[in-house]
Short mmCIF file of C-alpha atoms in Angstrom, two decimals:
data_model
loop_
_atom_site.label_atom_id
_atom_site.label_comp_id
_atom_site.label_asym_id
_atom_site.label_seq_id
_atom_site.Cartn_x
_atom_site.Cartn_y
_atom_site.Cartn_z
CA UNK A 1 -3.21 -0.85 -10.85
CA UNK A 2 -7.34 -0.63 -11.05
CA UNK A 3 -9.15 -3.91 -10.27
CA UNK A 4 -11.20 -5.26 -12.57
CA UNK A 5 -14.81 -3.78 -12.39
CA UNK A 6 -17.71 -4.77 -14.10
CA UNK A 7 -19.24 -2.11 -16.11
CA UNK A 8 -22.59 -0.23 -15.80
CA UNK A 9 -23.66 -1.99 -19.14
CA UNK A 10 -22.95 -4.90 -17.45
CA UNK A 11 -24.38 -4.52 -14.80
CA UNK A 12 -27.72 -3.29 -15.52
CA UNK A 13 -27.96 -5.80 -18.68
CA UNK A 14 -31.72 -6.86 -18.70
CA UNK A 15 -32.39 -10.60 -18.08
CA UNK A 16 -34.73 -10.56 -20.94
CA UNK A 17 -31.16 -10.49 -22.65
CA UNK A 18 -29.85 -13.82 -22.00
CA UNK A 19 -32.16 -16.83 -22.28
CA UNK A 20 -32.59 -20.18 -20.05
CA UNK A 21 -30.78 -21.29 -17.00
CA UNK A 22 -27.63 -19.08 -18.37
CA UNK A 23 -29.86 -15.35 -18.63
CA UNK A 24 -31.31 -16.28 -15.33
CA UNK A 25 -27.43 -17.02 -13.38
CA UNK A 26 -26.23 -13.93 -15.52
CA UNK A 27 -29.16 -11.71 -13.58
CA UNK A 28 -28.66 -13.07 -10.38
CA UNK A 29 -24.87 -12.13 -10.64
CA UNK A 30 -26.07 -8.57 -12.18
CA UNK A 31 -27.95 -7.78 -9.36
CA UNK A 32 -25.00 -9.39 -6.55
CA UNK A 33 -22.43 -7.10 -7.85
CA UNK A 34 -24.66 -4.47 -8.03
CA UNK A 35 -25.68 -4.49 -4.44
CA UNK A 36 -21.67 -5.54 -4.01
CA UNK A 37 -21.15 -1.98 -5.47
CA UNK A 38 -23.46 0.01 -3.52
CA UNK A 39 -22.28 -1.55 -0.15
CA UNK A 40 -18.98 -1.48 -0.98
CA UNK A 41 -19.47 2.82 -1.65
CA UNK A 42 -20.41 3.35 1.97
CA UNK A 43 -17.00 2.84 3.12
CA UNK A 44 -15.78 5.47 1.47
CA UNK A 45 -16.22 8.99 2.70
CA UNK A 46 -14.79 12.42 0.52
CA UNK A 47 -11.06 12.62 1.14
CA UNK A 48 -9.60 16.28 1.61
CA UNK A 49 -7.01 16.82 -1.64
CA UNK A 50 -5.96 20.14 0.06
CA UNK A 51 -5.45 18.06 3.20
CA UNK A 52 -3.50 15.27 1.25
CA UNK A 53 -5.78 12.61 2.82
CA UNK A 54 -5.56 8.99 2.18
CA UNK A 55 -7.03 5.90 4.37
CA UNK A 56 -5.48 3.17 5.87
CA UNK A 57 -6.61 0.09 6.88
CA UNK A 58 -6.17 -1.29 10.25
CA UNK A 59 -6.27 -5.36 9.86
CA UNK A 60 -7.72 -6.69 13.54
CA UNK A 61 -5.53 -9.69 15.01
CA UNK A 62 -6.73 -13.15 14.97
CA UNK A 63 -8.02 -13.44 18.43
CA UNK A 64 -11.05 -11.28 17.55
CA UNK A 65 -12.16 -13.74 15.10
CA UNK A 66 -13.96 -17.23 16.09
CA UNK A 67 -11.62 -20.05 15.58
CA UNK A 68 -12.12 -21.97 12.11
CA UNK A 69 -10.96 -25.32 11.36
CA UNK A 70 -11.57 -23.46 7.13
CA UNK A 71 -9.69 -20.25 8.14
CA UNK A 72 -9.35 -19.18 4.38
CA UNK A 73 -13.21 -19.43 3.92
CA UNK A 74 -13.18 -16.48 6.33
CA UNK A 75 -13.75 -12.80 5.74
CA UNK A 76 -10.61 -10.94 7.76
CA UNK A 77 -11.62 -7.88 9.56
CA UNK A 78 -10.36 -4.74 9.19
CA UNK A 79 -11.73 -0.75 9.34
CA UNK A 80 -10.86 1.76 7.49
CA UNK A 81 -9.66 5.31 8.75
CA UNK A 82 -8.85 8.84 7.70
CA UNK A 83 -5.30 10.34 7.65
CA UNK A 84 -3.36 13.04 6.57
CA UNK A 85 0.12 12.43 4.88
CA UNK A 86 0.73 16.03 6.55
CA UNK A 87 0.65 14.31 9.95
CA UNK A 88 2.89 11.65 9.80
CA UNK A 89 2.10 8.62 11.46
CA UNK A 90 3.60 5.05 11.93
CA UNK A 91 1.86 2.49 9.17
CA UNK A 92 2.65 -0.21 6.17
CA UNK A 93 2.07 -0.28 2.89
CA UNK A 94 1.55 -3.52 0.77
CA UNK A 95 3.50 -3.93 -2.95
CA UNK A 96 1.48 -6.92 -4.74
CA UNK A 97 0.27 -7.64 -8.12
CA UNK A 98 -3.28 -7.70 -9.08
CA UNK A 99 -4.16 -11.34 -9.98
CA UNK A 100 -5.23 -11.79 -13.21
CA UNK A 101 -4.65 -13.96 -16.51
CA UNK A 102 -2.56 -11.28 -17.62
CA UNK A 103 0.05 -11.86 -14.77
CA UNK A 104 -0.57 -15.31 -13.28
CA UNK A 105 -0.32 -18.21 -16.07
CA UNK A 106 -2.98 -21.27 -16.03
CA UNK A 107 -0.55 -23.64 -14.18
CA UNK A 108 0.32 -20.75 -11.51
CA UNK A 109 -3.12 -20.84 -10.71
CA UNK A 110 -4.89 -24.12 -10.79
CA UNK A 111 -6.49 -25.25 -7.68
CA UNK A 112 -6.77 -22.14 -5.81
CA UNK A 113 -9.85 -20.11 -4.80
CA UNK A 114 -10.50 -16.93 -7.24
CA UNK A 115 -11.31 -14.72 -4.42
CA UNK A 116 -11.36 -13.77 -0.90
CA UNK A 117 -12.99 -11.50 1.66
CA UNK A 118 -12.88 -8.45 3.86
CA UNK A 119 -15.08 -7.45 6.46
CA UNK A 120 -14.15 -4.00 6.23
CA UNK A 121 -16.51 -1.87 8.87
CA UNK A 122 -19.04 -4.31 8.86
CA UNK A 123 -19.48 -4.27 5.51
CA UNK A 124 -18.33 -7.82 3.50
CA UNK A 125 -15.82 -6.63 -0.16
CA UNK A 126 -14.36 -9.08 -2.40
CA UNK A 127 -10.63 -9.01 -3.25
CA UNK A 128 -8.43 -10.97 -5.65
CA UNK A 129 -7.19 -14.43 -4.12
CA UNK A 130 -3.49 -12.87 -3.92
CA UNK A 131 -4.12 -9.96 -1.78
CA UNK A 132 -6.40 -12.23 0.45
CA UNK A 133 -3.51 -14.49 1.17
CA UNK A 134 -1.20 -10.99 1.45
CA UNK A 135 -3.59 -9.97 4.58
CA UNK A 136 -3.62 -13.30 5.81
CA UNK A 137 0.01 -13.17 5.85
CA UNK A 138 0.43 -9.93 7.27
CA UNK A 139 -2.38 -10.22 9.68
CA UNK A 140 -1.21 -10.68 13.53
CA UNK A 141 -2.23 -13.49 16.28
CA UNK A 142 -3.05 -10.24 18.68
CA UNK A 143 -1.84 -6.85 17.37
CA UNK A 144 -3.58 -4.77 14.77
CA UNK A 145 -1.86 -3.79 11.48
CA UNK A 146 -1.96 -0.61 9.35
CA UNK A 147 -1.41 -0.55 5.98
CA UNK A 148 -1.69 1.22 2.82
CA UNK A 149 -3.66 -1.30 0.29
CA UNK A 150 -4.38 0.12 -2.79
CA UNK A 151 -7.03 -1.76 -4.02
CA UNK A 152 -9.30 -0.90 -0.33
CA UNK A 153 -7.88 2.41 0.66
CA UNK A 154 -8.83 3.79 -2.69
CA UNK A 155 -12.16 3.96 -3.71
CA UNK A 156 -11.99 2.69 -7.09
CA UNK A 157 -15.33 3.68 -8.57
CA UNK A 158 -14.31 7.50 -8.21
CA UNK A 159 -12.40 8.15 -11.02
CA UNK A 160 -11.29 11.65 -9.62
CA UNK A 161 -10.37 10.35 -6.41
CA UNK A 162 -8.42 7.63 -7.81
CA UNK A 163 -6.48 10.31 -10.53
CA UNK A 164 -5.39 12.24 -7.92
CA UNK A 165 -4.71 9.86 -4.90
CA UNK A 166 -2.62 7.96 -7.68
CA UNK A 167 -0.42 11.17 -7.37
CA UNK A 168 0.45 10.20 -3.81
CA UNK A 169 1.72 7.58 -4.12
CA UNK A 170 5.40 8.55 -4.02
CA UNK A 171 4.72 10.27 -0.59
CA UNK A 172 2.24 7.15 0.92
CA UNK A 173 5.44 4.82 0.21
CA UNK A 174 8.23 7.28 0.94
CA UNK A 175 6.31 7.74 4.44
CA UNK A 176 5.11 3.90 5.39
CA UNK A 177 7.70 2.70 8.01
CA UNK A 178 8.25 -0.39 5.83
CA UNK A 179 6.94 -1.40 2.30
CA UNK A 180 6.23 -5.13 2.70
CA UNK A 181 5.98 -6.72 -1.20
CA UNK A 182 4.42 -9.69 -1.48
CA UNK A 183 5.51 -12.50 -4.12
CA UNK A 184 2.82 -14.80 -3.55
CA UNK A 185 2.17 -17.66 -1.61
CA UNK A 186 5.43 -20.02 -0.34
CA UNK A 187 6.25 -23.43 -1.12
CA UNK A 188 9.35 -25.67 -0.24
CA UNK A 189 11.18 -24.98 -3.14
CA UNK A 190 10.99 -21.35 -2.45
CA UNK A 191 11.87 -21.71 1.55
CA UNK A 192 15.15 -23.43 -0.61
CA UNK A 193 15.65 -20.23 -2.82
CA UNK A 194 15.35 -17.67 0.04
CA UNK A 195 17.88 -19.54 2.37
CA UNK A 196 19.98 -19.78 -0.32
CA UNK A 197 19.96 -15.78 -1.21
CA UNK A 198 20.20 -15.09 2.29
CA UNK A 199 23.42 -17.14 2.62
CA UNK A 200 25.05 -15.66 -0.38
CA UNK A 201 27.81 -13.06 -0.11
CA UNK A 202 30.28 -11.62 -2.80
CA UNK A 203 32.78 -14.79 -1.99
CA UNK A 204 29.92 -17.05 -1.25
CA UNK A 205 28.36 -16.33 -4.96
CA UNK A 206 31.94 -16.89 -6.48
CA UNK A 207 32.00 -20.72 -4.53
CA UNK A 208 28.46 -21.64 -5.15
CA UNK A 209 29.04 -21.07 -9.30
CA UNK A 210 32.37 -22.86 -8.88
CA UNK A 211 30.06 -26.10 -7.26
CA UNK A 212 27.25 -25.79 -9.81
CA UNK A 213 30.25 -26.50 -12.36
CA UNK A 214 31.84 -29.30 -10.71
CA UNK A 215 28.31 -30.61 -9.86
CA UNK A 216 27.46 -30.73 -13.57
CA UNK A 217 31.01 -32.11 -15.22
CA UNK A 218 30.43 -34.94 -12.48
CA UNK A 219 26.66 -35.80 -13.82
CA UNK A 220 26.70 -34.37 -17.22
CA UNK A 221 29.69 -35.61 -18.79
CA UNK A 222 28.16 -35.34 -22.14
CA UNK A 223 27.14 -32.04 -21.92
CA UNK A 224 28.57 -30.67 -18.71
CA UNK A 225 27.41 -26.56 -19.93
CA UNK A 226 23.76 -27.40 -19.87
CA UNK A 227 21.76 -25.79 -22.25
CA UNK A 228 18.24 -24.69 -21.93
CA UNK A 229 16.55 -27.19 -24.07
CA UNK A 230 18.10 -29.64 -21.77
CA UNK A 231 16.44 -28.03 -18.70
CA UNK A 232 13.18 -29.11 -18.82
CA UNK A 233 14.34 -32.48 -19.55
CA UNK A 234 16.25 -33.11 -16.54
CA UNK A 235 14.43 -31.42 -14.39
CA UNK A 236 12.55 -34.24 -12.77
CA UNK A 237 15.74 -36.10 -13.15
CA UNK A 238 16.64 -37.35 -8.94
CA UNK A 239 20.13 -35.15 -9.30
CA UNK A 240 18.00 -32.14 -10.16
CA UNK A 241 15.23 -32.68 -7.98
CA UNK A 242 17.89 -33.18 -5.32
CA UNK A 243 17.45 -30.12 -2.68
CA UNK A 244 20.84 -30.29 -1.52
CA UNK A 245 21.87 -30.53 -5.09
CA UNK A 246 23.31 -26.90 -6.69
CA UNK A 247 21.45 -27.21 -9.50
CA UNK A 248 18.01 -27.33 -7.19
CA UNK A 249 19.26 -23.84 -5.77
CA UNK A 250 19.93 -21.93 -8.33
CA UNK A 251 17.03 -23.43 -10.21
CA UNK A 252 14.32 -22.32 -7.18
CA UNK A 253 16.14 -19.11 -6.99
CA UNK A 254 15.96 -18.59 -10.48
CA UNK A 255 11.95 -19.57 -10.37
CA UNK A 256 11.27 -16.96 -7.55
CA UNK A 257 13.47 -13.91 -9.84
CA UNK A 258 10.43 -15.01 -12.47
CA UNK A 259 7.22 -14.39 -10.44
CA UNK A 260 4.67 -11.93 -11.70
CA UNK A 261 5.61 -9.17 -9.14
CA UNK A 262 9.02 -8.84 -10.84
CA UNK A 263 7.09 -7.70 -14.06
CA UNK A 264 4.59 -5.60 -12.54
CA UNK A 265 4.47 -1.79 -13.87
CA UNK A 266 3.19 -0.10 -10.85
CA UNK A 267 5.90 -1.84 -8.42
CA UNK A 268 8.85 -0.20 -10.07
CA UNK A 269 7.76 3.31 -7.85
CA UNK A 270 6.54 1.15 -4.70
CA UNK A 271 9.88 -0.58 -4.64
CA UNK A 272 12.24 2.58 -5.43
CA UNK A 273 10.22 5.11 -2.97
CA UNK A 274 10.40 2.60 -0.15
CA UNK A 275 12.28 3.57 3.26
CA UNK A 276 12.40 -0.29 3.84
CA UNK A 277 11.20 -2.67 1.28
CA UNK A 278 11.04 -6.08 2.43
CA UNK A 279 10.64 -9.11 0.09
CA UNK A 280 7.84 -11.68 1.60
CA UNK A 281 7.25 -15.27 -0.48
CA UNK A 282 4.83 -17.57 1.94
CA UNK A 283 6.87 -17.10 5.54
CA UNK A 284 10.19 -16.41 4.28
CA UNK A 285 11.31 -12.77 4.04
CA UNK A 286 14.44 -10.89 2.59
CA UNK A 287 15.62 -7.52 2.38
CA UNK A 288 15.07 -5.65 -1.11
CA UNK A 289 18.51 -5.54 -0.74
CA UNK A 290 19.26 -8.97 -1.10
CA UNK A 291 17.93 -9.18 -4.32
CA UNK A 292 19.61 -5.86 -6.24
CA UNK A 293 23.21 -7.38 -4.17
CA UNK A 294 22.50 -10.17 -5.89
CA UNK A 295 22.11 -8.89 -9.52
CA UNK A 296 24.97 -6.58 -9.17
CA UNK A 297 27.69 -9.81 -8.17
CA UNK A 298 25.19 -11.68 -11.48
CA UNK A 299 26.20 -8.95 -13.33
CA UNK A 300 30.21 -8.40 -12.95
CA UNK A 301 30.06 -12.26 -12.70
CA UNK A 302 28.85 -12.59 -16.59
CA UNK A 303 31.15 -9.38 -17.59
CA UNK A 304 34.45 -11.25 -17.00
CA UNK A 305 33.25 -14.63 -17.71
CA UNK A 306 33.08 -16.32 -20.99
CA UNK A 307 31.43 -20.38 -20.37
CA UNK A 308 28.72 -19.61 -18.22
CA UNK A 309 26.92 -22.28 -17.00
CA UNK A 310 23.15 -21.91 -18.63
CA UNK A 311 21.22 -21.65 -15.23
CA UNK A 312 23.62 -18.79 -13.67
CA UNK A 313 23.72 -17.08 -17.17
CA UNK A 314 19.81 -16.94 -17.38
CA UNK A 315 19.23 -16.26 -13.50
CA UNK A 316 17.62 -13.22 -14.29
CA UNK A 317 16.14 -14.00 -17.92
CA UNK A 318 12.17 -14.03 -16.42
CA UNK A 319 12.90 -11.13 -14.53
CA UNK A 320 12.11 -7.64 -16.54
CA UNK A 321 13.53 -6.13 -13.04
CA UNK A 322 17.10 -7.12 -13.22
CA UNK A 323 18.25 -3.93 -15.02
CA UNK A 324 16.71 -1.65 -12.47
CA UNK A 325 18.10 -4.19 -9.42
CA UNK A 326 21.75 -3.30 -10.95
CA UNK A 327 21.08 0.25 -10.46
CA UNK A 328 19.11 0.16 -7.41
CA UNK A 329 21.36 2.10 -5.12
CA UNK A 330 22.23 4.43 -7.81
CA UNK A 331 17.95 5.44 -8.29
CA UNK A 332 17.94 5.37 -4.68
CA UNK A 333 20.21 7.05 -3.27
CA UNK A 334 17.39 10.38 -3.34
CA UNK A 335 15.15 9.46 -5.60
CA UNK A 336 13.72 13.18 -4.67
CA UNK A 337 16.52 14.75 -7.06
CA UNK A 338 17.97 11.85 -9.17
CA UNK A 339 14.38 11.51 -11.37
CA UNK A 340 15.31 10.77 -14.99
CA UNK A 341 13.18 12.32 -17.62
CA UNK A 342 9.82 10.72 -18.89
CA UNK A 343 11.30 8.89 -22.19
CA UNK A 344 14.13 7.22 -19.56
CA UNK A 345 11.51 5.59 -17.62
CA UNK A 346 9.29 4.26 -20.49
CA UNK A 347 12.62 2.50 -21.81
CA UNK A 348 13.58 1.16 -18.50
CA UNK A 349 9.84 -0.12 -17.94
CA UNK A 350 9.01 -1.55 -21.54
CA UNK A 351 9.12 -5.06 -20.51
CA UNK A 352 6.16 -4.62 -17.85
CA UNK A 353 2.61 -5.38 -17.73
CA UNK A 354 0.09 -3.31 -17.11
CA UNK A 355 -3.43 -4.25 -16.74
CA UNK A 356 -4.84 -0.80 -17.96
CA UNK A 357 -3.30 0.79 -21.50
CA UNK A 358 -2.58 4.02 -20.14
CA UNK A 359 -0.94 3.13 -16.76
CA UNK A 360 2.26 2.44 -18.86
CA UNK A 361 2.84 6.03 -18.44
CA UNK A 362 0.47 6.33 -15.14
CA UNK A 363 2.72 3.48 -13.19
CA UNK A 364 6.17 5.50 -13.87
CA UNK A 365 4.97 8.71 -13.91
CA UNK A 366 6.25 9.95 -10.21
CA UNK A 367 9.74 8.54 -10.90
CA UNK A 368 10.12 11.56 -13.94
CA UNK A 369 11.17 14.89 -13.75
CA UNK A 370 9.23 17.59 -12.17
CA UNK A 371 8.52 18.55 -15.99
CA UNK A 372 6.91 16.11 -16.67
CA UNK A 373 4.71 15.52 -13.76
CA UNK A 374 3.31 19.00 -13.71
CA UNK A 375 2.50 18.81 -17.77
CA UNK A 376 1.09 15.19 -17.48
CA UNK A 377 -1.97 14.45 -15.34
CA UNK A 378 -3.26 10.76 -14.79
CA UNK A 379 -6.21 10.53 -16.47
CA UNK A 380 -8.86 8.01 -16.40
CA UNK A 381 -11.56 9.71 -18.27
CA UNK A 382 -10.63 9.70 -21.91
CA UNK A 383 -10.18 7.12 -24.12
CA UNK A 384 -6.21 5.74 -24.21
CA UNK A 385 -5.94 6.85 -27.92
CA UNK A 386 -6.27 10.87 -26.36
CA UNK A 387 -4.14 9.92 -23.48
CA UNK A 388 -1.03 8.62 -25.53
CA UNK A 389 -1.59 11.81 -27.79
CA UNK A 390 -1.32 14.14 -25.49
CA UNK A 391 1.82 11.91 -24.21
CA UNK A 392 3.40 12.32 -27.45
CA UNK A 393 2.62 15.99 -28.03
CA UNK A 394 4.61 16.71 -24.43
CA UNK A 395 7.15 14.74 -25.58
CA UNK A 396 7.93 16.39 -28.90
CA UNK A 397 7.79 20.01 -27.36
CA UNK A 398 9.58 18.89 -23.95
CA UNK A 399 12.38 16.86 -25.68
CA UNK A 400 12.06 17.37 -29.68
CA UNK A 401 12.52 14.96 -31.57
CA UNK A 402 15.55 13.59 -29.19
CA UNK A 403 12.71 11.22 -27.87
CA UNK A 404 13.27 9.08 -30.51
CA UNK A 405 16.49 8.01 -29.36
CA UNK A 406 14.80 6.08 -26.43
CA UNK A 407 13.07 2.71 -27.71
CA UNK A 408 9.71 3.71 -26.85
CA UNK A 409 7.61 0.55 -27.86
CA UNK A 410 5.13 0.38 -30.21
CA UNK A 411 1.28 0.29 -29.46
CA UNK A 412 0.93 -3.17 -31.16
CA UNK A 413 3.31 -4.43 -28.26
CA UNK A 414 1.01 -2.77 -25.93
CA UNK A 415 -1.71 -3.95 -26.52
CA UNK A 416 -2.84 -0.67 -28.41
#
């Protein structure tokens, strides 16, 4: 959830610290992010908690900007404002992961830009590359936009704010007209992947396994049940690189189900709080729909189906989401009532990432019961050792020693 800030220690390191050209760059940077920081604080006025107050940001259309034959060396310009979730009022809200090493492999991002920028009320902020290209995305030729962003409508220096706007969150995406989640920037083998989810039906799915079959007895006589060893072998092989070839559709689909958002803690409440969640990869969209149809008709497909060919078997194997896509309607039908306890959620979210210690219980929290919310506060004071304690000791006198039925995981496979 937080971005990655750059401490006080770091900040104020003395140059005398580092030595040559390197302690002189080091101090330069020091004293940029420093000034970053205090700029960057005069956007943000005290919120009302009473009040329920969050800001939005209002992204300003195209036309307002000079053209740019280097549009992405741009800052976009947007302003912050002031509103009360009391006094509902028509607005988006953005579902994206924070782009990091922790979520976006080496390959996934070679040769793009580390950052862009915001020209937020005349004052210039740096954001990660991803949500740059988000705004770009979202941003109109001649209409403004407001949206929910977390990592600009939160002012993420204020630890107290941030505790108990994090709190809100269920009621900032329960309220936005439409959650638009953002998988990153298109390509044509994803424009493949999304027509071919948007084409598929209950019948359609049934027909489009029965041609991947035939399509591989025809070219794989030897091995017509590919296995996944095999896969990365043939894959720049002309009948797999084929786009009108089934195995290049179920392959791009399958590449799309594995993107970092899927694995994302903090999405799991965006996505399941959402009036309208709609799926955006470069300028394709879908329906959040689409997706949990999709791994429901995956799902009965595999249950009455022994010889599975490899690439519809493992459709979902990248995609920590897939159990929570099967019971999508069931979580949402009112999410306001139907809230499993704390231990359910931990389970169900065990495969996801986190890029703070303590937002594995943080990210789920507002999906648990109402006993658990009001006995667990987020927390970003103490250390993560005191948080998970006091974790633990609710859990023992909330649900005895019945929490050990649920596969909580370990701290080593936290990080911990």
């Amino acid at each position: 959830m937080a971005p990655k800030l750059v401490s006080n220690t770091e900040r104020m390191a003395h140059p005398s610290q580092a030595s040559g050209v390197k302690g002189a760059t080091r101090a330069r940077q020091q004293s940029k992010n420093l000034k970053s920081t205090r700029k960057r604080s005069t956007l943000y006025g005290k919120l009302d908690q009473d009040r329920h107050e969050v800001r939005l940001l209002t992204i300003h259309p195209r036309k307002t900007q000079p053209f740019s034959p280097h549009p992405e060396r741009n800052a976009i310009s947007a302003s912050l404002t002031t509103q009360s979730l009391d006094d509902p009022t028509e607005y988006f809200a953005l579902s994206y992961v924070w782009e990091s090493g922790q979520y976006f492999p080496r390959s996934h991002r070679k040769g793009t830009r580390r950052a862009g920028h915001l020209l937020v009320d005349s004052v210039r902020i740096e954001v990660n590359r991803n949500l740059w290209l988000a705004m770009e995305r979202i941003r109109q030729d001649e209409k403004t936009v407001r949206i929910w962003v977390d990592a600009v409508c939160i002012n993420q220096t204020d630890l107290n704010e941030k505790a108990w706007q994090i709190g809100l969150m269920s009621r900032i995406y329960q309220q936005a007209s439409r959650t638009l989640i953002w998988l990153g920037k298109g390509s044509p083998s994803s424009r493949i992947a999304m027509d071919f989810l948007r084409s598929l039906t209950p019948k359609r799915f049934l027909e489009e396994v029965k041609k991947l079959d035939e399509y591989c007895q025809k070219h794989f006589t030897a091995s017509p049940q590919l296995h996944s060893p095999l896969i990365d072998d043939w894959r720049f092989c002309s009948v797999w690189t084929d786009k009108d070839s089934p195995l290049a559709k179920w392959d791009h689909l399958s590449s799309i189900l594995g993107l970092p958002w899927w694995g994302r803690r903090w999405v799991i409440q965006e996505a399941f709080f959402s009036k309208k969640p709609v799926v955006i990869l470069g300028n394709e969209s879908v329906s959040m729909d689409k997706f949990a149809e999709l791994a429901t008709w995956h799902a009965q497909y595999l249950s009455v189906t022994r010889d599975v060919q490899v690439l519809v078997k493992e459709l979902f194997r990248k995609c920590p989401f897939y159990y929570l896509l099967r019971q999508w309607k069931t979580y949402r039908r009112d999410i306001s009532i139907h809230r499993a306890p704390l231990p359910v959620w931990l389970t169900l979210s065990r495969d996801f990432n986190q890029s703070i210690l303590r937002d594995f219980i943080f990210g789920v929290l507002s999906l648990a019961s109402a006993r658990d919310q009001l006995n667990i506060q987020p927390d970003y004071w103490g250390s993560d050792h005191m948080v998970f304690v006091r974790l633990f000791i609710h859990l023992i006198e909330i649900y005895g020693f019945r929490t050990f039925r649920f596969t909580l995981p370990s701290f080593e496979s936290l990080g911990g």
